[in-house]
CSV table of C-alpha atoms and ligand atoms in Angstrom, one decimal:
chain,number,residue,atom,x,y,z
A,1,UNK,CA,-17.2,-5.1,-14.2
A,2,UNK,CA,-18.6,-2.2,-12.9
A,3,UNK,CA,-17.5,0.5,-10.5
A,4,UNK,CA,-18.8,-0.1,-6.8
A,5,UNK,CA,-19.6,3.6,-6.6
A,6,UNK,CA,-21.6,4.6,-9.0
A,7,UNK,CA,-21.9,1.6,-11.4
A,8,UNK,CA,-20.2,3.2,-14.3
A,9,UNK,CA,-18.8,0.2,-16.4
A,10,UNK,CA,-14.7,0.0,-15.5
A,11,UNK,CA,-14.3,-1.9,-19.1
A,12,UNK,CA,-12.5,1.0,-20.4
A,13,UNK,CA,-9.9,1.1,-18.2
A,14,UNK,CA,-8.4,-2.1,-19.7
A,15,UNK,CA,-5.6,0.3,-21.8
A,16,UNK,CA,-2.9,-0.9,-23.7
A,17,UNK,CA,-0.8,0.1,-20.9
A,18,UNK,CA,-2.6,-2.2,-18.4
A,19,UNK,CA,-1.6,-5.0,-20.7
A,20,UNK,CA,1.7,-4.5,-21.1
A,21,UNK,CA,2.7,-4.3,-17.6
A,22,UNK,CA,0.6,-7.6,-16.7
A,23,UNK,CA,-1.3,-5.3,-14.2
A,24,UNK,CA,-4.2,-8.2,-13.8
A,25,UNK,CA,-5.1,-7.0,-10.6
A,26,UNK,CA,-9.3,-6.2,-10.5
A,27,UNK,CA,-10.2,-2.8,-10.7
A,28,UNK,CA,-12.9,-2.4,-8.8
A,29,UNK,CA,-13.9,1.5,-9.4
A,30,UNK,CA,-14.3,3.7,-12.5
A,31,UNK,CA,-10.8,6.0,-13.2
A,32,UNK,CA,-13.6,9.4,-12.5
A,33,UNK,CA,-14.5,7.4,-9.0
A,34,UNK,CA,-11.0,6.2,-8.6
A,35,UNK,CA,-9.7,9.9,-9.3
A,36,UNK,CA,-11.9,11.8,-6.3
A,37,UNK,CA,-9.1,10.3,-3.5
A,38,UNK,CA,-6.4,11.9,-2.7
A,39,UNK,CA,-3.0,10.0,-1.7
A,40,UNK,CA,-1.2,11.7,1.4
A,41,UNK,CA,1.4,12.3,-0.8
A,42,UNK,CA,5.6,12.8,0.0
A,43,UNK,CA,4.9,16.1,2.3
A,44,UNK,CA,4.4,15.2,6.0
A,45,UNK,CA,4.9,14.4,10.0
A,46,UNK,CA,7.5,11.8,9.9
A,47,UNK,CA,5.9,10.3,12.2
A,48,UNK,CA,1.7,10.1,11.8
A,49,UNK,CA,2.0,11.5,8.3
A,50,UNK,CA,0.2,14.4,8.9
A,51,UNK,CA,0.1,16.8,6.1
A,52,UNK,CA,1.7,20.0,5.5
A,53,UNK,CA,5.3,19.8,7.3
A,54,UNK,CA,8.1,18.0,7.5
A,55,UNK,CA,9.2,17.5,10.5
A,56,UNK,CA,7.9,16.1,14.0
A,57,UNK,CA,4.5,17.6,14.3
A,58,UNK,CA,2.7,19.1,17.4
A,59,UNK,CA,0.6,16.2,18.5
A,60,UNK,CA,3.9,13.8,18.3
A,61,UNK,CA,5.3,15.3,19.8
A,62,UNK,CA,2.8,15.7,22.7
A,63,UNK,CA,2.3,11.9,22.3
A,64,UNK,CA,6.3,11.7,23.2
A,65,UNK,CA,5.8,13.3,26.5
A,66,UNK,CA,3.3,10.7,26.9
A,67,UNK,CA,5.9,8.3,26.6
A,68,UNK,CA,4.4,7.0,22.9
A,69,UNK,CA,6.7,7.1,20.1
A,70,UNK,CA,4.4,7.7,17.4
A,71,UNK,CA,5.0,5.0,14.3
A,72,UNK,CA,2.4,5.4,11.8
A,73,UNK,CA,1.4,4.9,8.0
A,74,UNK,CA,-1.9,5.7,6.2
A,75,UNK,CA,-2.7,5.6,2.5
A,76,UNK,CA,-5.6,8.6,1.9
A,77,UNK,CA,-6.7,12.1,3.1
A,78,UNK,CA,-9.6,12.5,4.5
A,79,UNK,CA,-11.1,14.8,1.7
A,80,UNK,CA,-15.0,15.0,1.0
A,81,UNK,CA,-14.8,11.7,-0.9
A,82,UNK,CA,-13.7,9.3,1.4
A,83,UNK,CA,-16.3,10.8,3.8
A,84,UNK,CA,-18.7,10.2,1.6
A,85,UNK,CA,-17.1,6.3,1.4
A,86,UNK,CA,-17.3,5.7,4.7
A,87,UNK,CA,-20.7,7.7,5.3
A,88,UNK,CA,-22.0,5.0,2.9
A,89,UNK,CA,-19.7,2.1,3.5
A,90,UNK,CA,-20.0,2.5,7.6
A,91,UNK,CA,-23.7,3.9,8.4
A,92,UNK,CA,-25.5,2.4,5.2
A,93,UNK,CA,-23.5,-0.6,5.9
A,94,UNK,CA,-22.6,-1.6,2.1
A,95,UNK,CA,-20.6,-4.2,2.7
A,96,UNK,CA,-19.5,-4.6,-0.3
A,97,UNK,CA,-17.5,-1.6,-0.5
A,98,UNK,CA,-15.2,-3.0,1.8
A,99,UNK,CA,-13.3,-4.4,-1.6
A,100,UNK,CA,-13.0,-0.4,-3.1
A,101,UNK,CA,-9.6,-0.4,-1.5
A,102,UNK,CA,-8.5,-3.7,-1.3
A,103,UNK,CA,-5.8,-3.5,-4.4
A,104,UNK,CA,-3.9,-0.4,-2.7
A,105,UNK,CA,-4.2,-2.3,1.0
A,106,UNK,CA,-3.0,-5.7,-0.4
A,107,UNK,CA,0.2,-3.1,-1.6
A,108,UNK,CA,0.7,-1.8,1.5
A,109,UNK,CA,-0.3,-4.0,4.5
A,110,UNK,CA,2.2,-6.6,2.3
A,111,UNK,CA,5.1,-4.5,3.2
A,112,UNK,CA,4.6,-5.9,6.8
A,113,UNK,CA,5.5,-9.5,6.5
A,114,UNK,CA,7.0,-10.0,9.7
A,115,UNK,CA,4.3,-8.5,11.4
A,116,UNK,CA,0.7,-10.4,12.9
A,117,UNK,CA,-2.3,-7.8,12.0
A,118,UNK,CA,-4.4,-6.6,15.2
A,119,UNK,CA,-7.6,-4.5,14.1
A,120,UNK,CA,-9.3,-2.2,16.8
A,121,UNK,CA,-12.2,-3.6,17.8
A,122,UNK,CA,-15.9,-2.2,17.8
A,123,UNK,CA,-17.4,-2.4,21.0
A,124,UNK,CA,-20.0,-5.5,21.6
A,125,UNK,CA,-23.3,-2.7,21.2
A,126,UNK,CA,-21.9,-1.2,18.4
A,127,UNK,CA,-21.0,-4.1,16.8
A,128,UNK,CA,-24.5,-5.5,16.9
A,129,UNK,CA,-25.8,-2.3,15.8
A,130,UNK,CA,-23.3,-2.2,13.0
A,131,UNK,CA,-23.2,-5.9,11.6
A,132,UNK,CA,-19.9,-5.7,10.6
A,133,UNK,CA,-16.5,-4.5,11.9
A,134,UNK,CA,-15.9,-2.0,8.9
A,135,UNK,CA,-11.9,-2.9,9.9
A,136,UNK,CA,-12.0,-6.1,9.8
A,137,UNK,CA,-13.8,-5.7,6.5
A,138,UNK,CA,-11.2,-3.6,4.3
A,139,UNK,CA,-8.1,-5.9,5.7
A,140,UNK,CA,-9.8,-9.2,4.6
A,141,UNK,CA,-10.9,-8.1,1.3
A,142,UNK,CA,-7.3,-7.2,0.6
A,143,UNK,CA,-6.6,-11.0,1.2
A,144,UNK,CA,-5.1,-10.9,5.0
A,145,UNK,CA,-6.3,-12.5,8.1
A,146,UNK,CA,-5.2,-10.6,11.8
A,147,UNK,CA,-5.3,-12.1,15.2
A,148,UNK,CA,-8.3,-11.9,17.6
A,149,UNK,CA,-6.0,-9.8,20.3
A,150,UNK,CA,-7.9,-7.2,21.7
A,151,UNK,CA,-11.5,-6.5,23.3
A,152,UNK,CA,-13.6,-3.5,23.9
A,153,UNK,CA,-15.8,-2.9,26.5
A,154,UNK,CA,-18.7,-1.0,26.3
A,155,UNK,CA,-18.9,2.6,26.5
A,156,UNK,CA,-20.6,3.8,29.5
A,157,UNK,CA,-22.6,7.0,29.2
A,158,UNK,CA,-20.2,9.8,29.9
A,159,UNK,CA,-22.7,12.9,30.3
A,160,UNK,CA,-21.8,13.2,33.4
A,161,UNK,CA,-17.9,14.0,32.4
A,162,UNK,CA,-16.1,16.7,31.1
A,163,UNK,CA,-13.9,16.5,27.8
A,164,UNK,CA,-10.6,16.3,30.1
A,165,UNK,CA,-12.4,13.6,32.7
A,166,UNK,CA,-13.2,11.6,29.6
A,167,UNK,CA,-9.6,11.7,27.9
A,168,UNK,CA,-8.0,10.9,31.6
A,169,UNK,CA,-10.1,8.1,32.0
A,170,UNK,CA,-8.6,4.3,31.1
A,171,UNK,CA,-8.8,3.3,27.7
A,172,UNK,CA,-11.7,0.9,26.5
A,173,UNK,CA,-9.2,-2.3,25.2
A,174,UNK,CA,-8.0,-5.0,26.7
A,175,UNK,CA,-5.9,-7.7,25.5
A,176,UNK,CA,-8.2,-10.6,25.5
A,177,UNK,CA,-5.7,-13.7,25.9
A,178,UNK,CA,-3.2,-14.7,28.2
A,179,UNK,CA,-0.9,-16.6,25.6
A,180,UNK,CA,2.4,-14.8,24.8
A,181,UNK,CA,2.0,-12.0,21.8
A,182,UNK,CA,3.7,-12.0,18.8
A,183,UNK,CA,7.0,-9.9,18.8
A,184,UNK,CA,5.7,-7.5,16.3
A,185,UNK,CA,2.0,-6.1,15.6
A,186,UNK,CA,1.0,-3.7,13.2
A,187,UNK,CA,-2.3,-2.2,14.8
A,188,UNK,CA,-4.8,-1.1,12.1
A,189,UNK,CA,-7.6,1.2,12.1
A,190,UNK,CA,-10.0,3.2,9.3
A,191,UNK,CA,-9.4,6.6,9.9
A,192,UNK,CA,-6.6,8.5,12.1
A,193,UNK,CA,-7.7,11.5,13.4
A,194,UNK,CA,-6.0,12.4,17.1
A,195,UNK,CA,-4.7,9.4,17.1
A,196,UNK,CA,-5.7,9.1,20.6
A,197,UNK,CA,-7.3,5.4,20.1
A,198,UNK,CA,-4.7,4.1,18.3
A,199,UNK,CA,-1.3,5.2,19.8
A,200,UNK,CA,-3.0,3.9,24.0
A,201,UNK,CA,-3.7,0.4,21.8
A,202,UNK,CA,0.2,0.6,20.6
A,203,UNK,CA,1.3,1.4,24.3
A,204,UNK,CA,-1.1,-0.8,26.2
A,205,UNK,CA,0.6,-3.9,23.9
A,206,UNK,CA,4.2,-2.1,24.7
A,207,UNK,CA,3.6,-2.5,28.1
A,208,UNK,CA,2.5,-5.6,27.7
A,209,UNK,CA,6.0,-7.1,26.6
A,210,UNK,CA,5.8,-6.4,22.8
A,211,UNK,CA,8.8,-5.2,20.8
A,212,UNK,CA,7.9,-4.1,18.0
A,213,UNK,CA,4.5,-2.1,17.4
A,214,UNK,CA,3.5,-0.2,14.7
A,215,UNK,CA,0.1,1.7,13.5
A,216,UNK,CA,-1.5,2.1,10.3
A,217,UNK,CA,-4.7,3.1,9.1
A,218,UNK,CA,-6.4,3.4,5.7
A,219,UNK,CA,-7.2,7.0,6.2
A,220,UNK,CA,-5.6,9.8,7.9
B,301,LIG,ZN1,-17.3,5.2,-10.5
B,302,LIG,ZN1,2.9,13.8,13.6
């Protein structure tokens, strides 16, 4: 087959090695493509995996006073080439890139078992504007299905606001059902940045009665 990025053939890649090990799984980009991302690697934040020390970082610790107990994996940096991924996966809208990652996902989303899959939602504009939830997209190409837990109101114009107005004001998610949750939820997003988004999702479901919550994101 050949490589969703640049449609370089990925024949080659077959190696002796591949067969030996009964590695079947389908590659779907070229080892030059395949080679551009970097993997977060064994030097980190404990707790958000952020790179370059080992212990509690800044921000968690910040997020502590807030009374969240930061609890997340992620996979990939956020180096020039994933930009360029999501710049074409995300604003082009090339769906089919949603599979590039699915074989490392499938690895690490199966490490959850016990847990039901919550992905943050797009707003209803954006999502219309979009097509696709580009979330949604990378955790069902790896081969798992999530529960339809949370909503997302629109975004109202915040001209009017300062940057500390806007981070004060109420988050945008909502659980949308009044059935009991699941004990544990692993809440997945794209890309982790401040975190900000992800860790008020994993507190609004704490406060809603749920155990066991954890965050992960393919990107961080
Ligand atoms: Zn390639
Ligand atoms: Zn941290």
């Amino acid at each position: 087959m050949n490589c969703l990025l640049c449609g370089q053939s990925t024949k080659s890649d077959l190696t002796f090695s591949h067969l030996l090990l009964f590695k079947n799984e389908r590659n779907y980009l070229c080892s030059a493509c395949d080679s551009t991302f970097e993997k977060i690697g064994e030097y980190h934040c404990p707790s958000c995996m952020k790179r370059g020390l080992s212990t509690k970082c800044k921000d968690c610790k910040l997020w502590c006073k807030e009374g969240i107990q930061v609890d997340h994996k992620a996979i990939f940096t956020y180096n020039q080439a994933m930009k360029d991924f999501f710049s074409r996966y995300k604003f082009d809208g090339d769906f089919l890139l949603r599979k590039v990652f699915a074989p490392v996902l499938a690895d690490e989303l199966k490490k959850y078992r016990d847990y039901e899959f919550v992905v943050i939602p797009l707003s209803p504009e954006r999502l219309l504007e979009r097509g696709f939830n580009q979330v949604e997209g990378l955790v069902e190409a790896a081969g798992f299905s999530f529960q339809d837990l949370l909503g997302k109101r629109e975004e109202k114009a915040s001209s009017s606001k300062n940057r500390s107005e806007r981070l004060a004001t109420e988050i945008p998610f909502y659980i949308k059902t009044e059935a009991p949750l699941p004990k544990k939820i692993l809440v997945i997003d794209d890309i982790y940045t401040t975190g900000a988004t992800i860790n008020r999702v994993k507190r609004l479901f704490e406060e809603a009665g749920v155990l066991g919550v954890k965050t992960f994101s393919l990107v961080r």
